[in-house]
Amino acid sequence: MSESKFYVTTPIYYVNDKPHIGHAYTTILADVLARYHRLMGADTFFLTGTDEHGQKVQRAAQAAGMTPQQQADATVVRFQELWRKLEITHDDFIRTTEDRHKQVVQSILQDLYDRGEIYRDQYDGWYCTPCERFFMEKDIERGNCPECSRPVEQITEANYFFRMSSYQQWLIDYIETNPEFIQPDFRRNETLGFLRKPLNDLCISRPKTRMGWGIELPFDSAYVCYVWFDALVNYISAVGYTADESGFQRWWPADYHLIGKDILTTHTVYWPTMLKAMGLPQPRTIFAHGWWLVGETKMSKSLGNVVNPMEIIDRYGVDAFRYFLIAEMTLGQDATFTEAAFIKRYNADLANDLGNLLSRVAKMINNNCSGVIPPGPSELAGAEKALWEEVQTAVDSMTGHVEKMRLDQGIAGVIGAVRSTNRYLEQQKPWVLARNGEKERMNTVLYAAAESLRVCAGLLFPVMPEKMRDLRSALALGGESPDVKKLKIWGVLPSGGPLPEATALFPRIQSENREEAPLRDKSGAVKRDVKSSATTDEGLISIEDFNRVHLRTACIVAAEPVPDTDKLMRIEVMIGDCRRQIVAGIARHYKAEALVGRTVVVAANLKPVQIRGVESNGMLLAAVSGDVLRLVAADGEVPSGATVR
Ligand code: MSP
């Protein structure tokens, strides 16, 4: 990597709710890339922030009894606190409610309006309020939104439109001639597929009478700007567009916009055409990563399976969390988060391989070399030469993989080098050399293993900054960042010491087979032991056990008897945004038409089962006594997806 500047962005996150593992992932990924590029000597700018306008935020504010600005102010600190905890090294944090951003959005709107790129027109069509999106007649699915399956409304209103359609052919040509513009390749094809259909102009306004929380259009105070048109501009407003020409020239165009696959169209169709209309260059690469799933399912509030990064960090530490996310996800693909997978990888890569290597080397140096790194050979030969070559392969492969956004493979290469070093120790047996008084050979072996650790710690530094600082201190290297140029040079580790008392860098997690592992503090010590789920007093369960069943309110949207059965009913429910199919044995007690529209209570996290060949994803709760069966419901109106406890 020889580039002199590197500008990387994350999406700006909505402040309608606290951050979850998906937000944490994109931000950690950007941080790891920013740290690599800084180490490589690139002038780096890393931008993240929050998207504070629009309906989602307005709704959350209403529900919380706050103004949208209060909602944004209360939630933004949760993101900022998490980024602090995760050691995120962003250079700027932009909030779309800041004046520096609002002014840029307004000046762009005015300019595009003056040049006829934005025009006013009557809109007749379908609108999905929860998604804040307009749809054509052909897209509507039986009166429902194609995205969220909820009913759409027909609306007629005057609005302002951006002439996005006029850039359709230009965009197709641009994507085709710039293969690195949208990555991975299959996402590029997805956008090209989308562009095969006629592109509409983009409605960029919302009448204040319907949705007032946004940036006012400078040419019509009855309207605010559509939240996406406002949000995308953050990538240029933060670096000084229209306000600080030299800052803007220094950073724009961005090298990477990192996004989740859910926001591909907005970033690869809306944003490029907006930039084109503004006469600005395009970002180098828009990179869409996959989703973090929990088990097999999408994370969703209504399923109660949203992974809170704070809890994982409290339990296992910041660096282990960063490591797992980056090592586990193949960029572009979906990945699955489970605590069992987390513990497995932690124990294998970090406790058994890396942590163990450090403690073996440090202990041997402490016991046999008075705690001082012994001198190493100036010329490499034999087993040491072979080991060094393997370590160097890891250096080259990490550099190549960072460029190609294959961080998981780069990390696998480093862990491979760690394993080779452990194998090298087993073959060279420095403990036997010590016993036999072969001091010089023992010194060589220990030095070679310590050199290998130095390089591996340097390569993993951007992923686990705190632990790799500890590792460097354990080798008396000082806590500061590694000099990457020295990762290719043999014999950098100075002979000397004394090494600090060896402590376990990654203490093994003992609870691999348990549902929950003990909470650990930063040093790895157990903070609180979570009781195993066995009952102690007869028939009594703990509150933790009870909480494992996710009970939610659900609205029945469809019901029909399962053919050839007399008891079973196939029911479709909405749990918040999520549609589910459940098979329930209630057909003798309820008619299908009497069920639709009811809000009931379901157990939402049961494993799917097949009942008479029909998949059932959950269970309806009912009170049963003899022949009587009545569905359980809340005592009054509650939205679907509410927690029942
Ligand atoms: N505000 C818009 C983005 C505007 S960018 C100009 C938005 N915000 S969001 O809060 O919904 O966060 C979206 C981003 O969070 C996703 O694109 C992705 O980067 C990340 N993730 C949210 N859920 C995720 C997973 N389950 N898995 C991985 N990342 C996901 O959309």
XYZ file of C-alpha atoms and ligand atoms in Angstrom:
676
model
C 0.000 0.000 0.000
C 1.653 3.153 -1.112
C -1.202 5.627 -1.354
C -0.687 8.861 0.488
C -4.262 9.503 1.620
C -7.072 7.239 2.744
C -10.623 8.431 3.453
C -13.021 5.836 4.873
C -16.638 6.242 6.011
C -19.302 4.220 7.816
C -23.010 4.757 7.246
C -24.375 7.319 9.656
C -26.619 5.496 12.084
C -30.214 6.328 12.889
C -30.741 7.603 16.398
C -34.085 5.883 16.831
C -32.546 3.187 19.005
C -29.358 2.167 20.765
C -26.515 0.610 18.752
C -26.394 -3.125 18.114
C -23.800 -5.560 16.834
C -24.462 -4.641 13.166
C -23.607 -0.984 13.803
C -20.617 -2.033 15.870
C -19.388 -4.259 13.043
C -19.288 -1.620 10.298
C -17.598 0.813 12.647
C -14.988 -1.710 13.826
C -14.314 -2.663 10.208
C -13.733 0.986 9.291
C -11.529 1.389 12.355
C -9.413 -1.634 11.464
C -8.936 -0.321 7.914
C -8.137 3.177 9.157
C -5.585 1.819 11.615
C -3.918 -0.336 8.940
C -3.639 2.592 6.578
C -2.295 4.877 9.291
C 0.343 2.283 10.147
C 1.230 2.068 6.467
C 1.873 5.793 6.539
C -1.228 7.005 4.695
C -2.753 10.328 5.664
C -6.035 8.921 6.939
C -9.458 10.350 7.615
C -12.113 8.169 9.196
C -15.657 9.506 9.373
C -18.668 8.171 11.223
C -21.755 9.815 12.688
C -25.495 9.773 13.128
C -28.491 10.247 10.851
C -30.881 12.277 12.954
C -33.751 13.380 10.708
C -36.738 11.609 9.220
C -39.692 9.592 10.255
C -37.892 6.833 12.157
C -36.408 9.318 14.583
C -39.571 11.363 14.789
C -41.578 8.244 15.651
C -39.112 7.073 18.276
C -39.248 10.519 19.822
C -43.049 10.466 19.913
C -43.025 7.051 21.547
C -40.558 8.274 24.163
C -42.455 11.503 24.780
C -39.567 13.667 23.612
C -38.880 16.116 20.832
C -36.898 14.610 17.936
C -33.884 16.696 18.909
C -34.080 15.425 22.497
C -34.353 11.883 21.159
C -31.270 12.452 18.981
C -29.319 14.025 21.837
C -30.193 11.178 24.172
C -29.298 8.443 21.686
C -26.201 9.878 20.054
C -24.295 9.505 23.330
C -24.967 5.760 23.308
C -23.151 5.513 19.970
C -20.348 7.786 21.117
C -19.943 5.844 24.347
C -19.787 2.538 22.477
C -17.203 3.884 20.037
C -15.093 5.060 22.969
C -15.338 1.675 24.587
C -14.476 -0.099 21.346
C -11.386 2.106 20.886
C -12.736 3.503 17.626
C -10.337 6.091 16.228
C -12.635 8.167 14.033
C -11.346 11.586 13.042
C -14.792 13.140 12.916
C -18.298 12.334 14.102
C -20.957 14.127 12.127
C -24.526 14.651 13.257
C -26.968 15.646 10.539
C -28.644 18.138 12.883
C -25.440 20.185 13.094
C -25.432 23.533 11.305
C -22.257 22.679 9.389
C -24.197 19.858 7.709
C -27.567 21.556 7.305
C -25.995 24.520 5.515
C -24.281 22.274 2.980
C -27.482 20.332 2.292
C -29.393 23.563 1.759
C -26.791 25.023 -0.553
C -26.789 21.833 -2.647
C -30.597 21.856 -2.822
C -30.662 25.503 -3.881
C -27.972 24.968 -6.511
C -29.711 21.912 -8.000
C -33.053 23.724 -7.967
C -31.577 26.786 -9.680
C -30.081 24.590 -12.376
C -33.340 22.728 -12.991
C -32.023 19.459 -11.548
C -34.817 19.626 -8.976
C -38.396 20.364 -10.092
C -41.864 20.441 -8.533
C -44.548 18.001 -9.623
C -47.745 16.357 -8.541
C -47.241 12.897 -7.135
C -49.957 10.274 -7.347
C -49.015 6.902 -6.039
C -48.421 4.536 -3.196
C -46.542 5.381 -0.063
C -45.344 3.160 2.752
C -45.225 5.255 5.906
C -42.975 2.985 8.014
C -40.426 2.667 5.180
C -40.827 6.310 4.117
C -40.809 5.188 0.503
C -42.898 5.656 -2.601
C -43.766 2.666 -4.761
C -45.122 2.194 -8.258
C -48.372 0.309 -8.765
C -46.437 -2.632 -10.237
C -44.324 -3.008 -7.087
C -47.203 -3.278 -4.649
C -47.926 -6.776 -3.385
C -51.646 -7.262 -2.712
C -51.967 -3.789 -1.314
C -48.879 -4.222 0.820
C -45.412 -2.738 0.798
C -42.918 -4.979 -1.058
C -40.316 -4.215 1.640
C -42.163 -4.625 4.936
C -45.490 -6.236 3.925
C -47.522 -3.574 5.694
C -50.396 -1.814 3.925
C -49.430 1.107 1.682
C -51.467 4.263 1.310
C -52.452 5.991 -1.897
C -51.393 9.594 -1.753
C -51.641 12.606 -4.008
C -49.450 15.543 -3.185
C -47.132 18.087 -4.717
C -43.477 17.317 -4.156
C -39.985 18.113 -5.401
C -38.086 15.657 -7.551
C -34.454 15.196 -8.450
C -33.852 14.295 -12.115
C -32.218 11.004 -11.246
C -33.591 9.263 -14.338
C -31.533 11.489 -16.628
C -28.349 9.902 -15.252
C -29.380 6.283 -15.706
C -27.284 5.549 -18.803
C -24.352 7.538 -17.502
C -24.434 5.486 -14.259
C -24.596 2.160 -16.085
C -21.580 3.175 -18.191
C -19.702 4.409 -15.142
C -20.255 1.179 -13.204
C -19.261 -0.897 -16.224
C -16.038 0.993 -16.835
C -15.030 1.188 -13.166
C -15.036 -2.352 -11.804
C -13.796 -1.330 -8.369
C -16.598 1.229 -7.892
C -19.075 -1.228 -6.350
C -17.701 -4.190 -4.449
C -18.019 -7.162 -4.082
C -18.725 -7.988 -7.737
C -22.080 -9.618 -7.073
C -23.327 -6.401 -5.494
C -22.157 -4.527 -8.591
C -24.259 -6.919 -10.663
C -27.184 -6.374 -8.322
C -27.055 -2.629 -8.957
C -26.676 -3.150 -12.708
C -29.703 -5.475 -12.544
C -31.675 -2.761 -10.749
C -30.648 -0.285 -13.455
C -32.021 -2.517 -16.212
C -35.502 -1.306 -15.265
C -36.363 2.338 -15.975
C -35.081 4.593 -13.210
C -37.573 7.086 -11.777
C -36.799 10.578 -10.632
C -36.253 10.749 -6.879
C -38.776 12.475 -4.632
C -36.583 14.557 -2.349
C -39.185 16.433 -0.318
C -41.700 15.694 2.406
C -44.516 18.166 3.119
C -44.180 19.420 6.684
C -47.864 18.665 7.203
C -46.990 14.955 6.950
C -43.433 14.802 8.322
C -41.778 17.902 9.655
C -38.509 16.595 11.128
C -35.900 17.429 8.540
C -33.902 20.143 6.829
C -36.152 22.800 5.339
C -36.007 23.200 1.562
C -34.406 26.619 0.972
C -36.831 27.351 -1.879
C -40.070 26.181 -0.206
C -40.525 26.396 3.553
C -43.579 24.116 3.450
C -41.280 21.141 2.865
C -38.356 19.352 4.462
C -35.711 17.352 2.646
C -36.082 13.555 2.276
C -33.887 11.951 4.918
C -31.672 10.006 2.488
C -30.931 13.043 0.335
C -29.854 14.811 3.524
C -27.933 11.847 5.005
C -25.771 10.938 2.002
C -24.440 14.485 1.891
C -22.663 13.853 5.226
C -19.790 12.235 3.346
C -18.927 15.585 1.768
C -20.229 18.063 4.340
C -17.941 16.593 7.019
C -14.836 17.187 4.924
C -15.689 20.752 4.047
C -17.728 20.819 0.835
C -18.725 24.450 0.110
C -17.159 25.531 3.418
C -13.503 24.515 3.453
C -12.182 24.092 -0.056
C -8.712 22.868 0.901
C -10.060 20.289 3.384
C -12.457 19.081 0.740
C -9.763 18.819 -1.936
C -7.559 16.969 0.501
C -10.035 14.194 1.285
C -12.650 13.914 -1.444
C -13.246 11.525 -3.182
C -13.596 8.942 -0.418
C -11.620 5.741 -0.837
C -14.211 3.537 0.823
C -17.825 3.984 1.726
C -18.446 0.924 3.905
C -22.106 -0.028 3.997
C -24.337 -2.960 4.850
C -26.052 -4.706 1.947
C -29.381 -3.211 3.047
C -28.420 0.242 1.829
C -26.917 -0.665 -1.539
C -29.384 1.171 -3.794
C -29.220 4.441 -1.922
C -25.411 4.376 -2.069
C -24.885 3.026 -5.568
C -27.765 4.762 -7.389
C -28.967 7.818 -5.459
C -25.563 8.992 -4.253
C -23.598 8.665 -7.519
C -26.310 10.478 -9.475
C -26.454 13.221 -6.839
C -22.683 13.645 -7.059
C -22.842 13.675 -10.851
C -25.470 16.418 -10.775
C -23.252 18.392 -8.391
C -20.307 17.924 -10.759
C -18.245 16.052 -8.150
C -16.028 12.995 -8.567
C -17.286 9.606 -7.417
C -15.993 7.709 -4.368
C -13.371 5.100 -5.290
C -15.239 2.106 -3.807
C -18.603 1.497 -2.222
C -18.207 -1.761 -0.355
C -21.291 -3.624 0.889
C -20.807 -6.198 3.604
C -23.329 -8.883 4.578
C -25.534 -9.193 7.619
C -24.805 -10.485 11.040
C -27.443 -13.093 11.706
C -28.193 -14.498 15.100
C -28.342 -18.235 14.746
C -30.121 -18.586 11.434
C -32.314 -15.535 11.758
C -32.121 -11.850 11.097
C -31.739 -9.756 14.200
C -34.903 -7.965 15.106
C -36.274 -6.193 18.097
C -39.527 -8.092 17.873
C -37.717 -11.430 18.082
C -35.792 -10.158 21.048
C -32.543 -11.511 19.574
C -30.703 -8.238 19.090
C -27.108 -8.634 20.242
C -26.022 -5.769 22.466
C -22.285 -5.192 21.938
C -21.931 -3.748 25.452
C -22.922 -7.089 26.978
C -20.403 -9.061 24.928
C -17.669 -6.567 25.706
C -18.431 -6.737 29.424
C -18.320 -10.484 29.282
C -15.262 -11.116 27.112
C -13.450 -7.833 26.548
C -13.245 -5.288 23.752
C -10.435 -6.831 21.743
C -11.854 -10.341 21.717
C -15.101 -8.861 20.372
C -13.295 -6.862 17.679
C -11.266 -9.922 16.758
C -14.256 -12.227 16.468
C -16.224 -9.887 14.223
C -13.352 -9.248 11.840
C -12.028 -12.814 11.763
C -15.419 -14.468 11.447
C -17.033 -12.506 8.620
C -15.966 -13.055 5.036
C -16.542 -9.614 3.651
C -19.603 -9.571 1.437
C -21.185 -12.707 2.917
C -23.567 -12.982 5.852
C -22.128 -14.317 9.104
C -23.657 -15.830 12.178
C -23.163 -14.641 15.710
C -23.604 -17.146 18.488
C -21.934 -17.101 21.838
C -20.807 -20.699 21.344
C -19.023 -19.771 18.070
C -17.501 -16.770 19.789
C -16.120 -18.876 22.650
C -14.864 -21.547 20.270
C -12.888 -19.106 18.166
C -11.636 -17.212 21.205
C -10.347 -20.375 22.836
C -8.829 -21.740 19.634
C -7.142 -18.664 18.122
C -6.568 -16.391 21.083
C -6.242 -18.556 24.202
C -4.674 -21.740 22.767
C -2.595 -20.276 19.954
C -1.614 -16.659 20.507
C -1.950 -16.345 24.296
C -0.299 -19.684 24.856
C 2.639 -18.803 22.597
C 3.297 -15.608 24.516
C 3.072 -17.263 27.911
C 5.409 -20.115 26.849
C 8.009 -17.728 25.454
C 7.780 -15.274 28.350
C 7.957 -18.033 30.972
C 10.995 -19.662 29.362
C 12.772 -16.328 29.069
C 11.938 -15.512 32.691
C 13.076 -18.904 33.973
C 16.139 -19.449 31.815
C 17.378 -16.035 30.724
C 16.806 -14.019 33.928
C 13.839 -12.320 32.264
C 15.982 -10.727 29.581
C 15.363 -11.318 25.834
C 18.395 -13.371 24.827
C 20.567 -12.429 21.864
C 19.483 -13.942 18.545
C 21.523 -15.038 15.550
C 22.411 -12.331 13.033
C 22.217 -14.808 10.146
C 19.151 -16.994 9.683
C 19.526 -20.680 8.889
C 17.678 -23.984 9.198
C 14.476 -24.105 11.226
C 14.671 -20.408 12.146
C 14.962 -19.434 8.487
C 11.943 -21.607 7.625
C 9.916 -20.103 10.477
C 10.850 -16.551 9.514
C 9.809 -17.230 5.924
C 6.392 -18.403 7.112
C 6.009 -15.309 9.240
C 6.949 -13.138 6.259
C 4.319 -14.880 4.157
C 1.783 -13.761 6.774
C 3.037 -10.159 6.450
C 2.675 -10.181 2.657
C -0.634 -11.934 2.758
C -2.060 -9.471 5.295
C -1.006 -6.525 3.123
C -2.583 -8.111 0.046
C -5.731 -9.145 1.879
C -6.292 -5.692 3.401
C -6.152 -4.223 -0.114
C -8.640 -6.783 -1.375
C -10.880 -6.476 1.699
C -10.311 -10.054 2.748
C -9.477 -9.323 6.346
C -10.604 -12.735 7.562
C -8.002 -14.363 5.330
C -5.277 -11.956 6.408
C -6.011 -12.833 10.034
C -6.085 -16.548 9.260
C -2.569 -16.133 7.813
C -1.337 -14.552 11.050
C -2.901 -17.236 13.229
C -1.267 -19.756 10.858
C 2.109 -18.153 11.607
C 1.353 -18.289 15.353
C 0.583 -21.999 15.047
C 3.790 -22.577 13.106
C 5.694 -20.876 15.913
C 4.062 -23.116 18.517
C 4.976 -26.122 16.360
C 8.522 -24.808 16.002
C 8.818 -24.664 19.807
C 7.517 -28.200 20.125
C 10.078 -29.400 17.586
C 13.031 -27.415 18.926
C 12.170 -28.101 22.580
C 13.940 -25.162 24.213
C 13.116 -26.679 27.639
C 15.251 -29.720 26.753
C 17.996 -27.415 25.448
C 17.854 -25.592 28.804
C 18.113 -28.846 30.750
C 21.078 -29.965 28.623
C 22.873 -26.674 29.065
C 22.757 -25.881 25.324
C 22.397 -22.202 26.135
C 23.268 -20.693 22.773
C 20.864 -22.891 20.825
C 18.145 -22.254 23.432
C 18.701 -18.506 23.060
C 18.327 -18.771 19.298
C 15.070 -20.679 19.575
C 13.557 -18.327 22.151
C 14.660 -15.278 20.207
C 13.184 -16.636 16.957
C 9.856 -17.360 18.676
C 9.817 -13.890 20.267
C 10.595 -12.251 16.895
C 7.716 -14.143 15.365
C 5.442 -12.887 18.135
C 6.623 -9.319 17.544
C 5.615 -9.512 13.897
C 2.286 -11.227 14.576
C 1.438 -8.612 17.213
C 2.224 -5.895 14.657
C -0.075 -7.489 12.091
C -2.928 -7.876 14.581
C -2.444 -4.439 16.130
C -5.227 -2.731 14.118
C -7.682 -5.464 15.117
C -6.788 -5.753 18.816
C -4.984 -2.543 19.743
C -5.192 -2.948 23.506
C -4.147 -6.584 23.714
C -1.390 -6.147 21.150
C -0.080 -3.205 23.178
C -0.015 -5.579 26.170
C 1.747 -8.189 24.072
C 4.375 -5.677 22.995
C 4.869 -4.612 26.611
C 5.271 -8.267 27.578
C 8.198 -8.398 25.109
C 9.601 -5.169 26.566
C 8.851 -3.416 23.279
C 7.036 -0.493 24.835
C 3.322 -0.001 24.466
C 3.338 2.208 21.391
C 2.269 1.257 17.852
C 4.492 -1.011 15.831
C 6.589 0.307 12.976
C 5.247 -1.718 10.071
C 8.351 -1.306 7.964
C 10.183 -3.269 10.632
C 7.836 -6.223 10.302
C 9.881 -7.297 7.275
C 13.213 -6.983 9.057
C 14.743 -9.796 11.112
C 16.362 -9.068 14.461
C 14.469 -5.909 15.443
C 13.547 -7.156 18.917
C 16.257 -5.743 21.145
C 17.973 -8.148 23.421
C 17.128 -6.882 26.878
C 14.434 -6.671 29.466
C 13.510 -7.344 32.083
C 10.232 -8.756 30.878
C 7.279 -8.064 33.123
C 5.734 -10.893 35.133
C 3.901 -13.096 32.616
C 0.094 -12.843 32.813
C -2.398 -14.649 30.623
C -3.165 -12.415 27.653
C -6.322 -14.345 26.752
C -7.429 -16.546 29.664
C -9.269 -19.592 28.382
C -13.053 -19.415 28.642
C -14.064 -22.556 30.484
C -17.724 -22.554 29.614
C -17.677 -23.734 26.011
C -20.535 -26.107 26.513
C -22.692 -23.827 28.578
C -25.324 -21.478 27.334
C -23.663 -18.585 29.044
C -20.073 -17.961 29.894
C -18.983 -16.188 33.070
C -18.689 -12.437 32.883
C -15.090 -11.321 32.857
C -13.537 -7.986 33.595
C -10.833 -6.391 31.416
C -8.103 -8.538 32.928
C -10.086 -11.641 32.135
C -11.073 -12.345 35.731
C -14.524 -13.732 36.327
C -16.834 -10.899 37.380
C -20.040 -12.712 38.010
C -20.823 -16.330 37.644
C -24.033 -16.941 35.773
C -25.834 -19.841 37.418
C -26.245 -22.884 35.239
C -29.813 -23.334 34.121
C -30.437 -26.411 36.277
C -33.149 -25.813 38.850
C -32.064 -25.922 42.457
C -35.333 -26.006 44.381
C -37.796 -28.469 43.090
C -39.899 -27.072 40.253
C -38.519 -23.536 40.610
C -36.659 -21.817 37.833
C -34.522 -18.713 37.998
C -35.525 -15.406 36.419
C -32.676 -15.964 33.911
C -34.351 -19.204 32.840
C -37.700 -17.467 32.471
C -36.132 -14.681 30.424
C -34.806 -17.188 27.929
C -38.314 -17.553 26.533
C -39.068 -14.509 24.400
C -42.752 -13.743 24.801
C -44.052 -11.101 22.398
C -47.340 -9.622 21.332
C -48.224 -10.462 17.731
C -50.960 -9.381 15.369
C -52.682 -12.156 13.400
C -52.796 -11.123 9.729
C -53.936 -14.381 8.136
C -55.348 -17.721 9.271
C -56.544 -20.916 7.587
C -57.147 -24.474 8.760
C -54.354 -26.923 7.885
C -55.913 -29.277 5.282
C -56.703 -32.823 6.434
C -56.510 -31.999 10.109
C -59.297 -31.013 12.488
C -57.235 -29.296 15.159
C -54.556 -27.332 13.337
C -54.664 -23.789 12.072
C -51.939 -22.144 9.967
C -51.564 -18.607 11.195
C -49.505 -15.677 9.953
C -48.587 -13.036 12.491
C -46.665 -9.781 12.462
C -44.283 -9.450 15.405
C -43.299 -5.827 14.976
C -41.876 -5.710 11.407
C -41.441 -9.425 11.079
C -43.927 -11.780 9.460
C -44.075 -15.323 10.899
C -45.947 -18.526 10.264
C -47.169 -20.492 13.257
C -49.168 -23.708 13.365
C -51.477 -23.850 16.381
C -53.890 -26.503 17.632
C -56.826 -24.140 17.969
C -59.034 -24.962 14.966
C -61.740 -26.538 17.155
C -61.967 -23.408 19.245
C -61.626 -20.535 16.756
C -62.782 -19.880 13.196
C -60.129 -18.487 10.846
C -62.033 -15.240 10.207
C -62.423 -14.617 13.944
C -58.646 -14.710 14.388
C -57.492 -12.124 11.846
C -56.863 -8.748 13.450
C -56.425 -10.098 17.015
C -53.329 -9.280 19.008
C -52.140 -12.383 20.813
C -49.081 -13.503 22.753
C -46.485 -15.805 21.191
C -43.308 -17.540 22.292
C -41.022 -16.052 19.627
C -37.705 -17.862 20.008
C -38.690 -21.491 19.652
C -36.762 -23.597 17.146
C -38.795 -24.058 13.933
C -40.651 -27.380 13.715
C -42.643 -29.096 10.988
C -46.212 -29.896 12.036
C -47.962 -32.087 9.468
C -45.499 -30.843 6.861
C -46.104 -27.154 7.651
C -43.327 -25.128 9.254
C -44.167 -23.520 12.562
C -42.031 -20.689 13.916
C -43.307 -20.081 17.391
C -46.223 -20.886 19.662
C -49.452 -19.066 20.460
C -50.170 -18.835 24.174
C -53.567 -20.036 25.295
C -55.262 -20.760 28.599
C -56.512 -24.339 28.599
C -58.843 -26.055 31.020
C -60.530 -29.307 30.045
C -62.308 -28.556 26.770
C -61.960 -24.812 27.100
C -59.184 -23.016 25.170
C -58.900 -19.236 25.071
C -56.048 -17.304 23.489
C -53.997 -15.131 25.806
C -54.103 -11.408 24.996
C -52.999 -8.170 26.614
C -55.515 -6.268 28.709
C -55.804 -3.232 26.413
C -54.178 -1.934 23.258
C -50.492 -2.721 22.727
C -48.474 -2.649 19.482
C -47.309 -5.973 18.088
C -43.762 -6.907 19.032
C -44.135 -5.710 22.645
C -42.306 -7.762 25.257
C -44.489 -9.823 27.568
C -43.011 -10.529 30.965
N -29.140 6.016 8.418
C -29.026 5.029 7.421
C -27.691 5.120 6.715
C -27.406 6.447 6.086
S -25.794 6.497 5.409
C -25.773 7.913 4.555
C -29.159 3.648 8.062
N -28.892 3.601 9.362
S -28.996 2.289 10.311
O -28.889 2.747 11.674
O -30.153 1.545 9.974
O -27.690 1.508 10.109
C -27.408 0.933 8.906
C -26.107 0.200 8.902
O -25.860 -0.549 10.110
C -26.141 -0.876 7.848
O -25.979 -0.464 6.581
C -25.006 -1.717 8.309
O -23.830 -1.049 8.012
C -25.233 -1.757 9.788
N -26.098 -2.884 10.139
C -27.331 -2.809 10.701
N -27.756 -4.078 10.960
C -26.837 -4.964 10.565
C -26.641 -6.355 10.739
N -27.521 -7.156 11.291
N -25.465 -6.860 10.325
C -24.474 -6.078 9.834
N -24.621 -4.782 9.687
C -25.875 -4.206 9.791
O -29.476 2.720 7.353
